[in-house]
Amino acid sequence: MAKFLITGGAGFIGSNYLNIMVNKYPKDDFVCLDSLTYAGNFLNLEKIKNNSNFKFIKGNICNKKLVFELFKKEKFDYVINFAAETHVDRSIVNPTIFIKTNVLGTQVLLEASRKYRIKRFHQISTDEVYGDLPLNRKDLLFLEDTPLKASSPYSASKASADLLVLAYHRTYNLDVSISRCSNNYGPYQFPEKLIPLMIKRALNNEKLPIYGNGENVRDWLYVEDHCEAIDLIVRHAKSGSIYNIGGTKEINNLEIVKKILNLLNKDDSLIEFVNDRLGHDLRYAMDATKIQKELNWSIKNDLSLGLKKTINWYLNNQEWLKKVESKEYLNWLKTHYKNN
Ligand code: NAD
Ligand code: DAU
């Protein structure tokens, strides 16, 4: 029996993780701490909200007083830090909140973990900390010891958090692990990110804005496969270890958007090329051999299965799509895509 603090558990990946693990481990207790930003939604936790081994606390990871009181009261064994500002485009418009939550917020959690002597601090990181790879060198992949070379304010904040986690391990001997994952997709993903945004717009017969020429490559992973990998790492990996997760399907943005249109029986003429993202990373590609070999992880959902499941979920949950549309989000769409 163990007690878990799950920060950012009302967001996309955190809620998928909780929806699986709260039922899979009925003897463990899960406390979700989430400040419910525009990207977090309590609706995502509807299915588990009444489980006796689940509790939700609304609060900010940057609030030291609240975080320390929570650690003192709950006596956590494990902390998994999903909480973050996550949208690269927003980090280009306003980097400050990314530094606050992703760097300073992580440091507050690390301090509390050190003081209250938890068993393991796990940081959810990203492939973006490695920067990007050229389009014409398919032989090059990110490895766990690839130097950090972040491009955007978002990825720089995530790389900074990784360094802090490793510093707490080295300096204070805090038990830590880090997972760096490629692009996730699946249920409950907020519709500012490529796949749900394109599904939503296609369903409404709106134009689908593709940045630049659509040749940028991402390495897509179905969210439940990511959650299983996190569970393996948290429970079985050595302290201080880093694992890449991904390496399943490299595909460029134009191709994936065409696949979505095809599955929805919509015409490619909805596609519209728009101004490129500043500093747009060209290609991400993970070598996930380490987690496959050491922890026996493998994917269960390839892109064609995962994309079908995802599209079905959005088709069956159009009410969810409407409910998560806050005024703030609608303003973001209006200003960010003003010419489309
Ligand atoms: P998301 O934006 O959907 O959810 C983030 C959650 O964190 C939200 O519920 C939000 O309310 C909460 N949050 C934000 N600031 C907070 C704060 N200061 N205090 C408490 N809660 C706060 O993000 P996601 O896509 O689920 O990503 C989760 C984690 O996984 C992030 O750390 C992200 O960097 C990482 N990651 C995401 C992907 C991806 O493709 N989505 C890939 C690799 C890594
Ligand atoms: O690689 C992991 C990362 O994946 C995570 O760390 C981030 O939190 C997550 O947001 C995601 O970052 P990306 O920038 O890759 O994801 P996004 O969905 O924003 O964009 C995917 C690709 O699609 C990227 O090349 C930009 C492009 N794009 C995106 C949007 C929103 C478009 O062409 N048009 C769009 O409207």
Short mmCIF file of C-alpha atoms and ligand atoms in Angstrom, two decimals:
data_model
loop_
_atom_site.label_atom_id
_atom_site.label_comp_id
_atom_site.label_asym_id
_atom_site.label_seq_id
_atom_site.Cartn_x
_atom_site.Cartn_y
_atom_site.Cartn_z
CA MET A 1 0.00 0.00 0.00
CA ALA A 2 1.47 3.37 -1.03
CA LYS A 3 0.31 6.96 -1.24
CA PHE A 4 0.84 8.93 -4.46
CA LEU A 5 0.75 12.67 -5.06
CA ILE A 6 -0.21 13.28 -8.69
CA THR A 7 0.26 16.93 -9.66
CA GLY A 8 -1.47 18.16 -12.83
CA GLY A 9 -3.75 15.13 -12.69
CA ALA A 10 -6.71 17.02 -14.19
CA GLY A 11 -4.83 17.62 -17.44
CA PHE A 12 -4.54 15.35 -20.46
CA ILE A 13 -1.85 12.81 -19.51
CA GLY A 14 -2.33 13.05 -15.73
CA SER A 15 -6.05 12.27 -16.01
CA ASN A 16 -5.40 9.31 -18.29
CA TYR A 17 -2.82 8.07 -15.77
CA LEU A 18 -5.27 8.46 -12.85
CA ASN A 19 -8.20 6.91 -14.72
CA ILE A 20 -6.07 3.78 -15.23
CA MET A 21 -4.08 3.54 -11.99
CA VAL A 22 -6.81 4.37 -9.43
CA ASN A 23 -8.65 1.24 -10.62
CA LYS A 24 -5.56 -0.87 -11.28
CA TYR A 25 -4.16 -0.35 -7.76
CA PRO A 26 -7.16 -0.26 -5.36
CA LYS A 27 -4.86 -0.63 -2.34
CA ASP A 28 -2.84 2.49 -3.23
CA ASP A 29 -4.11 6.02 -2.50
CA PHE A 30 -3.95 8.78 -5.10
CA VAL A 31 -4.14 12.49 -4.25
CA CYS A 32 -4.43 14.83 -7.23
CA LEU A 33 -3.18 18.41 -6.79
CA ASP A 34 -4.16 20.65 -9.68
CA SER A 35 -4.76 24.39 -9.97
CA LEU A 36 -7.26 23.84 -12.83
CA THR A 37 -5.77 26.24 -15.37
CA TYR A 38 -7.56 26.59 -18.72
CA ALA A 39 -5.99 23.20 -19.64
CA GLY A 40 -7.08 21.29 -16.56
CA ASN A 41 -10.60 20.04 -16.12
CA PHE A 42 -12.27 18.18 -13.28
CA LEU A 43 -14.55 16.60 -15.92
CA ASN A 44 -11.55 14.48 -16.94
CA LEU A 45 -11.74 12.75 -13.54
CA GLU A 46 -15.50 12.13 -13.58
CA LYS A 47 -15.10 8.33 -13.72
CA ILE A 48 -12.94 8.07 -10.58
CA LYS A 49 -14.08 11.04 -8.52
CA ASN A 50 -16.05 8.82 -6.09
CA ASN A 51 -13.44 6.06 -5.69
CA SER A 52 -12.41 5.70 -2.05
CA ASN A 53 -8.69 5.67 -2.96
CA PHE A 54 -8.89 9.00 -4.85
CA LYS A 55 -8.91 12.57 -3.58
CA PHE A 56 -8.78 15.90 -5.45
CA ILE A 57 -7.21 19.10 -4.08
CA LYS A 58 -7.39 22.35 -6.02
CA GLY A 59 -4.09 24.18 -5.56
CA ASN A 60 -0.98 25.56 -7.18
CA ILE A 61 2.36 23.72 -7.02
CA CYS A 62 4.06 27.13 -6.65
CA ASN A 63 2.23 27.73 -3.35
CA LYS A 64 4.90 26.61 -0.88
CA LYS A 65 2.70 26.85 2.20
CA LEU A 66 -0.07 24.76 0.67
CA VAL A 67 2.36 22.19 -0.75
CA PHE A 68 4.30 21.76 2.52
CA GLU A 69 1.10 21.44 4.58
CA LEU A 70 -0.20 18.84 2.14
CA PHE A 71 3.03 16.79 2.35
CA LYS A 72 2.98 17.00 6.15
CA LYS A 73 -0.63 15.84 6.35
CA GLU A 74 -0.65 13.15 3.68
CA LYS A 75 2.83 11.59 4.13
CA PHE A 76 3.28 10.71 0.47
CA ASP A 77 5.46 7.81 -0.65
CA TYR A 78 5.57 8.82 -4.32
CA VAL A 79 5.28 12.14 -6.15
CA ILE A 80 4.65 12.21 -9.90
CA ASN A 81 4.89 15.71 -11.31
CA PHE A 82 2.70 16.12 -14.41
CA ALA A 83 1.80 19.74 -13.58
CA ALA A 84 3.07 22.16 -16.19
CA GLU A 85 2.25 24.80 -18.72
CA THR A 86 2.54 22.71 -21.86
CA HIS A 87 1.66 24.56 -25.05
CA VAL A 88 4.72 25.66 -27.05
CA ASP A 89 2.81 28.41 -28.91
CA ARG A 90 1.65 29.97 -25.64
CA SER A 91 5.23 29.88 -24.30
CA ILE A 92 6.29 31.95 -27.31
CA VAL A 93 3.64 34.59 -26.50
CA ASN A 94 4.10 34.58 -22.70
CA PRO A 95 7.11 32.70 -21.31
CA THR A 96 6.83 33.96 -17.71
CA ILE A 97 4.14 31.57 -16.47
CA PHE A 98 6.17 28.68 -17.95
CA ILE A 99 9.15 29.57 -15.79
CA LYS A 100 6.94 30.00 -12.72
CA THR A 101 5.09 26.70 -12.94
CA ASN A 102 7.59 24.46 -14.73
CA VAL A 103 10.77 25.60 -12.96
CA LEU A 104 9.81 27.25 -9.66
CA GLY A 105 6.82 24.95 -9.09
CA THR A 106 8.99 21.87 -9.62
CA GLN A 107 11.52 23.25 -7.14
CA VAL A 108 8.81 23.70 -4.48
CA LEU A 109 7.81 20.04 -4.94
CA LEU A 110 11.45 18.93 -4.75
CA GLU A 111 11.98 20.87 -1.50
CA ALA A 112 8.88 19.33 0.06
CA SER A 113 9.94 15.86 -1.15
CA ARG A 114 13.36 16.36 0.45
CA LYS A 115 11.94 17.64 3.73
CA TYR A 116 9.29 14.92 4.09
CA ARG A 117 11.59 12.13 2.84
CA ILE A 118 9.40 10.60 0.18
CA LYS A 119 10.40 7.32 -1.51
CA ARG A 120 10.52 8.54 -5.12
CA PHE A 121 10.09 11.81 -7.04
CA HIS A 122 9.22 11.20 -10.69
CA GLN A 123 9.41 14.06 -13.19
CA ILE A 124 7.35 13.91 -16.38
CA SER A 125 9.62 15.46 -18.98
CA THR A 126 9.64 15.71 -22.74
CA ASP A 127 11.68 14.85 -25.83
CA GLU A 128 11.74 18.60 -26.53
CA VAL A 129 14.55 19.08 -23.99
CA TYR A 130 16.92 17.58 -26.61
CA GLY A 131 16.09 20.25 -29.22
CA ASP A 132 15.41 18.95 -32.72
CA LEU A 133 16.92 16.68 -35.39
CA PRO A 134 17.44 17.33 -39.12
CA LEU A 135 14.74 16.08 -41.51
CA ASN A 136 17.27 14.41 -43.81
CA ARG A 137 19.09 12.29 -41.19
CA LYS A 138 16.67 9.49 -40.30
CA ASP A 139 19.60 7.63 -38.72
CA LEU A 140 19.77 10.21 -35.88
CA LEU A 141 17.60 9.61 -32.79
CA PHE A 142 17.49 11.10 -29.29
CA LEU A 143 19.20 8.97 -26.63
CA GLU A 144 19.00 9.50 -22.87
CA ASP A 145 22.49 11.04 -22.87
CA THR A 146 21.88 13.34 -25.85
CA PRO A 147 22.86 16.85 -24.63
CA LEU A 148 19.97 19.14 -23.65
CA LYS A 149 19.47 21.84 -26.30
CA ALA A 150 15.98 23.25 -25.84
CA SER A 151 14.54 25.57 -28.51
CA SER A 152 11.40 27.20 -27.08
CA PRO A 153 10.70 28.87 -23.72
CA TYR A 154 8.52 25.81 -22.94
CA SER A 155 11.29 23.29 -23.63
CA ALA A 156 13.89 25.47 -21.87
CA SER A 157 11.66 25.47 -18.76
CA LYS A 158 11.29 21.67 -18.92
CA ALA A 159 15.06 21.22 -19.38
CA SER A 160 15.65 23.48 -16.36
CA ALA A 161 13.28 21.36 -14.28
CA ASP A 162 15.14 18.18 -15.33
CA LEU A 163 18.43 19.73 -14.20
CA LEU A 164 16.92 20.65 -10.83
CA VAL A 165 15.61 17.11 -10.34
CA LEU A 166 19.07 15.68 -11.08
CA ALA A 167 20.70 18.27 -8.79
CA TYR A 168 18.44 17.23 -5.89
CA HIS A 169 19.46 13.63 -6.52
CA ARG A 170 23.18 14.37 -6.57
CA THR A 171 23.26 16.96 -3.78
CA TYR A 172 20.63 15.68 -1.35
CA ASN A 173 20.47 12.05 -2.44
CA LEU A 174 16.74 12.43 -3.19
CA ASP A 175 15.39 9.31 -4.92
CA VAL A 176 14.33 10.52 -8.39
CA SER A 177 13.51 9.33 -11.89
CA ILE A 178 12.76 11.20 -15.10
CA SER A 179 10.83 10.11 -18.19
CA ARG A 180 11.13 12.02 -21.47
CA CYS A 181 8.28 11.32 -23.80
CA SER A 182 7.41 12.13 -27.40
CA ASN A 183 4.10 13.68 -28.57
CA ASN A 184 1.09 12.06 -26.90
CA TYR A 185 -2.42 11.83 -28.31
CA GLY A 186 -5.67 10.27 -27.09
CA PRO A 187 -8.78 11.02 -24.99
CA TYR A 188 -9.04 14.22 -22.91
CA GLN A 189 -6.34 16.13 -24.82
CA PHE A 190 -7.12 19.83 -24.72
CA PRO A 191 -8.10 21.06 -28.20
CA GLU A 192 -5.24 23.56 -28.55
CA LYS A 193 -2.84 20.73 -29.53
CA LEU A 194 -2.53 19.54 -33.13
CA ILE A 195 -4.60 16.31 -33.17
CA PRO A 196 -7.68 17.39 -31.15
CA LEU A 197 -7.62 20.86 -32.74
CA MET A 198 -7.71 19.32 -36.22
CA ILE A 199 -10.45 16.83 -35.26
CA LYS A 200 -12.57 19.62 -33.78
CA ARG A 201 -12.12 21.95 -36.74
CA ALA A 202 -12.73 19.20 -39.29
CA LEU A 203 -15.97 18.22 -37.51
CA ASN A 204 -17.09 21.86 -37.86
CA ASN A 205 -15.89 22.04 -41.51
CA GLU A 206 -13.44 24.79 -40.53
CA LYS A 207 -10.02 25.32 -42.12
CA LEU A 208 -7.16 23.26 -40.64
CA PRO A 209 -4.15 25.56 -40.04
CA ILE A 210 -0.82 23.83 -40.72
CA TYR A 211 2.29 25.80 -39.77
CA GLY A 212 4.88 26.39 -42.52
CA ASN A 213 4.93 23.64 -45.15
CA GLY A 214 3.74 20.79 -42.90
CA GLU A 215 7.04 18.90 -43.16
CA ASN A 216 7.88 19.02 -39.44
CA VAL A 217 8.04 15.52 -38.02
CA ARG A 218 6.68 14.32 -34.66
CA ASP A 219 6.94 10.87 -33.02
CA TRP A 220 3.37 10.05 -31.88
CA LEU A 221 2.55 7.91 -28.84
CA TYR A 222 -0.90 6.83 -27.64
CA VAL A 223 -1.35 8.26 -24.13
CA GLU A 224 -2.19 4.95 -22.41
CA ASP A 225 1.12 3.48 -23.58
CA HIS A 226 2.86 6.47 -22.00
CA CYS A 227 0.98 5.93 -18.71
CA GLU A 228 2.06 2.27 -18.58
CA ALA A 229 5.67 3.30 -19.11
CA ILE A 230 5.47 5.84 -16.26
CA ASP A 231 4.04 3.18 -13.96
CA LEU A 232 6.91 0.80 -14.76
CA ILE A 233 9.55 3.48 -14.18
CA VAL A 234 8.09 4.77 -10.92
CA ARG A 235 7.79 1.29 -9.42
CA HIS A 236 10.85 -0.45 -10.86
CA ALA A 237 13.54 1.94 -12.13
CA LYS A 238 16.77 2.67 -10.27
CA SER A 239 17.07 6.00 -8.51
CA GLY A 240 18.61 8.70 -10.69
CA SER A 241 17.56 7.05 -13.94
CA ILE A 242 16.24 8.71 -17.08
CA TYR A 243 14.13 6.90 -19.69
CA ASN A 244 13.06 7.94 -23.18
CA ILE A 245 9.52 6.91 -24.13
CA GLY A 246 8.34 6.97 -27.74
CA GLY A 247 9.98 5.86 -30.92
CA THR A 248 6.78 4.47 -32.27
CA LYS A 249 5.70 6.45 -35.31
CA GLU A 250 7.48 9.34 -37.00
CA ILE A 251 5.17 11.17 -39.36
CA ASN A 252 5.03 14.72 -40.67
CA ASN A 253 2.23 17.13 -39.79
CA LEU A 254 0.70 17.24 -43.27
CA GLU A 255 0.47 13.44 -43.41
CA ILE A 256 -1.13 13.08 -39.99
CA VAL A 257 -3.68 15.79 -40.71
CA LYS A 258 -4.57 14.01 -43.99
CA LYS A 259 -5.04 10.76 -42.03
CA ILE A 260 -7.43 12.53 -39.63
CA LEU A 261 -9.42 13.99 -42.55
CA ASN A 262 -9.59 10.58 -44.19
CA LEU A 263 -10.87 8.87 -41.01
CA LEU A 264 -13.53 11.58 -40.66
CA ASN A 265 -14.51 11.33 -44.37
CA LYS A 266 -13.58 14.98 -44.93
CA ASP A 267 -11.84 16.56 -47.88
CA ASP A 268 -8.14 17.63 -47.96
CA SER A 269 -9.30 21.02 -49.27
CA LEU A 270 -9.94 22.00 -45.62
CA ILE A 271 -6.14 22.20 -45.17
CA GLU A 272 -4.65 25.68 -45.07
CA PHE A 273 -0.93 26.50 -44.74
CA VAL A 274 -0.34 29.36 -42.29
CA ASN A 275 2.64 31.30 -40.88
CA ASP A 276 5.23 29.06 -39.25
CA ARG A 277 5.79 28.82 -35.47
CA LEU A 278 8.84 30.86 -34.35
CA GLY A 279 11.86 28.58 -33.82
CA HIS A 280 9.73 25.60 -34.95
CA ASP A 281 11.51 22.30 -34.12
CA LEU A 282 11.97 20.27 -37.31
CA ARG A 283 11.94 16.68 -36.13
CA TYR A 284 11.70 14.68 -32.90
CA ALA A 285 12.60 10.98 -32.88
CA MET A 286 13.19 8.84 -29.81
CA ASP A 287 15.36 5.81 -29.23
CA ALA A 288 13.36 3.95 -26.56
CA THR A 289 15.56 0.85 -26.44
CA LYS A 290 16.50 1.39 -22.80
CA ILE A 291 12.96 1.15 -21.42
CA GLN A 292 12.12 -1.71 -23.80
CA LYS A 293 15.11 -3.75 -22.65
CA GLU A 294 15.33 -2.86 -18.95
CA LEU A 295 11.64 -2.63 -18.07
CA ASN A 296 10.12 -4.73 -20.84
CA TRP A 297 7.92 -1.85 -22.07
CA SER A 298 6.36 -1.96 -25.51
CA ILE A 299 3.56 -0.13 -27.25
CA LYS A 300 0.11 -1.70 -27.47
CA ASN A 301 -1.46 0.93 -29.73
CA ASP A 302 0.19 1.72 -33.05
CA LEU A 303 -0.74 4.97 -34.82
CA SER A 304 -3.54 3.49 -36.89
CA LEU A 305 -5.23 1.86 -33.87
CA GLY A 306 -4.55 4.83 -31.56
CA LEU A 307 -5.84 7.37 -34.06
CA LYS A 308 -9.07 5.41 -34.64
CA LYS A 309 -9.63 5.15 -30.86
CA THR A 310 -8.91 8.86 -30.43
CA ILE A 311 -11.25 9.97 -33.21
CA ASN A 312 -14.01 7.72 -31.85
CA TRP A 313 -13.53 9.22 -28.41
CA TYR A 314 -13.86 12.78 -29.73
CA LEU A 315 -16.91 11.79 -31.82
CA ASN A 316 -18.56 10.30 -28.72
CA ASN A 317 -17.54 13.17 -26.43
CA GLN A 318 -18.50 16.30 -28.32
CA GLU A 319 -20.17 17.58 -25.15
CA TRP A 320 -16.76 17.42 -23.42
CA LEU A 321 -15.27 19.45 -26.25
CA LYS A 322 -17.93 22.14 -25.76
CA LYS A 323 -17.58 22.16 -21.97
CA VAL A 324 -13.79 22.66 -21.90
CA GLU A 325 -14.04 25.70 -24.19
CA SER A 326 -13.47 28.52 -21.70
CA LYS A 327 -13.60 32.19 -22.63
CA GLU A 328 -9.82 32.26 -22.23
CA TYR A 329 -9.43 29.43 -24.77
CA LEU A 330 -11.77 31.03 -27.28
CA ASN A 331 -9.78 34.28 -26.99
CA TRP A 332 -6.57 32.31 -27.58
CA LEU A 333 -7.99 30.84 -30.79
CA LYS A 334 -9.19 34.25 -31.92
CA THR A 335 -5.82 35.96 -31.46
CA HIS A 336 -3.52 33.09 -32.41
CA TYR A 337 -5.38 32.12 -35.60
CA LYS A 338 -6.63 35.64 -36.37
CA ASN A 339 -6.14 35.36 -40.11
CA ASN A 340 -7.56 31.85 -40.47
P1 NAD B 1 -1.95 19.63 -19.92
O1 NAD B 1 -1.66 21.03 -20.31
O2 NAD B 1 -3.08 18.91 -20.55
O3 NAD B 1 -2.21 19.54 -18.34
C1 NAD B 1 -1.42 20.22 -17.40
C2 NAD B 1 -2.15 20.15 -16.06
O4 NAD B 1 -1.34 20.82 -15.09
C3 NAD B 1 -3.51 20.85 -16.06
O5 NAD B 1 -4.47 20.06 -15.39
C4 NAD B 1 -3.27 22.15 -15.29
O6 NAD B 1 -4.41 22.64 -14.62
C5 NAD B 1 -2.17 21.70 -14.34
N1 NAD B 1 -1.35 22.82 -13.87
C6 NAD B 1 -0.74 23.78 -14.64
N2 NAD B 1 -0.08 24.65 -13.85
C7 NAD B 1 -0.25 24.22 -12.58
C8 NAD B 1 0.21 24.69 -11.32
N3 NAD B 1 0.98 25.79 -11.23
N4 NAD B 1 -0.15 24.02 -10.20
C9 NAD B 1 -0.94 22.92 -10.27
N5 NAD B 1 -1.40 22.43 -11.44
C10 NAD B 1 -1.05 23.07 -12.57
O7 NAD B 1 -0.59 18.85 -20.09
P2 NAD B 1 -0.28 17.35 -20.56
O8 NAD B 1 -0.22 17.31 -22.04
O9 NAD B 1 -1.15 16.44 -19.82
O10 NAD B 1 1.23 17.22 -20.03
C11 NAD B 1 1.50 16.68 -18.74
C12 NAD B 1 3.00 16.63 -18.55
O11 NAD B 1 3.58 15.82 -19.58
C13 NAD B 1 3.69 17.99 -18.66
O12 NAD B 1 4.70 18.06 -17.69
C14 NAD B 1 4.28 18.00 -20.07
O13 NAD B 1 5.43 18.81 -20.12
C15 NAD B 1 4.62 16.54 -20.25
N6 NAD B 1 4.62 16.03 -21.63
C16 NAD B 1 3.52 16.20 -22.44
C17 NAD B 1 3.53 15.64 -23.71
C18 NAD B 1 2.34 15.77 -24.65
O14 NAD B 1 2.45 15.38 -25.82
N7 NAD B 1 1.20 16.26 -24.22
C19 NAD B 1 4.63 14.91 -24.17
C20 NAD B 1 5.74 14.78 -23.32
C21 NAD B 1 5.70 15.34 -22.05
O1 DAU B 2 7.12 16.34 -28.02
C1 DAU B 2 6.46 16.43 -26.80
C2 DAU B 2 5.69 17.71 -26.75
O2 DAU B 2 4.59 17.58 -27.64
C3 DAU B 2 5.19 18.08 -25.35
O3 DAU B 2 6.30 18.28 -24.51
C4 DAU B 2 4.33 19.35 -25.41
O4 DAU B 2 3.80 19.64 -24.14
C5 DAU B 2 3.21 19.10 -26.39
O5 DAU B 2 2.44 20.29 -26.52
C6 DAU B 2 3.76 18.71 -27.75
O6 DAU B 2 4.47 19.80 -28.37
P1 DAU B 2 4.34 20.12 -29.94
O7 DAU B 2 4.67 21.53 -30.15
O8 DAU B 2 5.04 19.11 -30.77
O9 DAU B 2 2.74 19.84 -30.12
P2 DAU B 2 1.58 20.64 -30.87
O10 DAU B 2 0.38 19.76 -30.81
O11 DAU B 2 1.45 22.03 -30.41
O12 DAU B 2 2.11 20.65 -32.37
C7 DAU B 2 2.44 19.46 -33.05
C8 DAU B 2 2.99 19.87 -34.42
O13 DAU B 2 1.92 20.44 -35.19
C9 DAU B 2 4.07 20.92 -34.37
O14 DAU B 2 5.02 20.67 -35.39
C10 DAU B 2 3.34 22.23 -34.66
C11 DAU B 2 2.22 21.79 -35.58
N1 DAU B 2 0.96 22.57 -35.50
C12 DAU B 2 0.40 22.74 -34.26
C13 DAU B 2 -0.77 23.47 -34.13
C14 DAU B 2 -1.39 23.69 -32.78
C15 DAU B 2 0.36 23.07 -36.64
O15 DAU B 2 0.88 22.86 -37.75
N2 DAU B 2 -0.79 23.79 -36.52
C16 DAU B 2 -1.38 24.02 -35.30
O16 DAU B 2 -2.44 24.71 -35.27
#
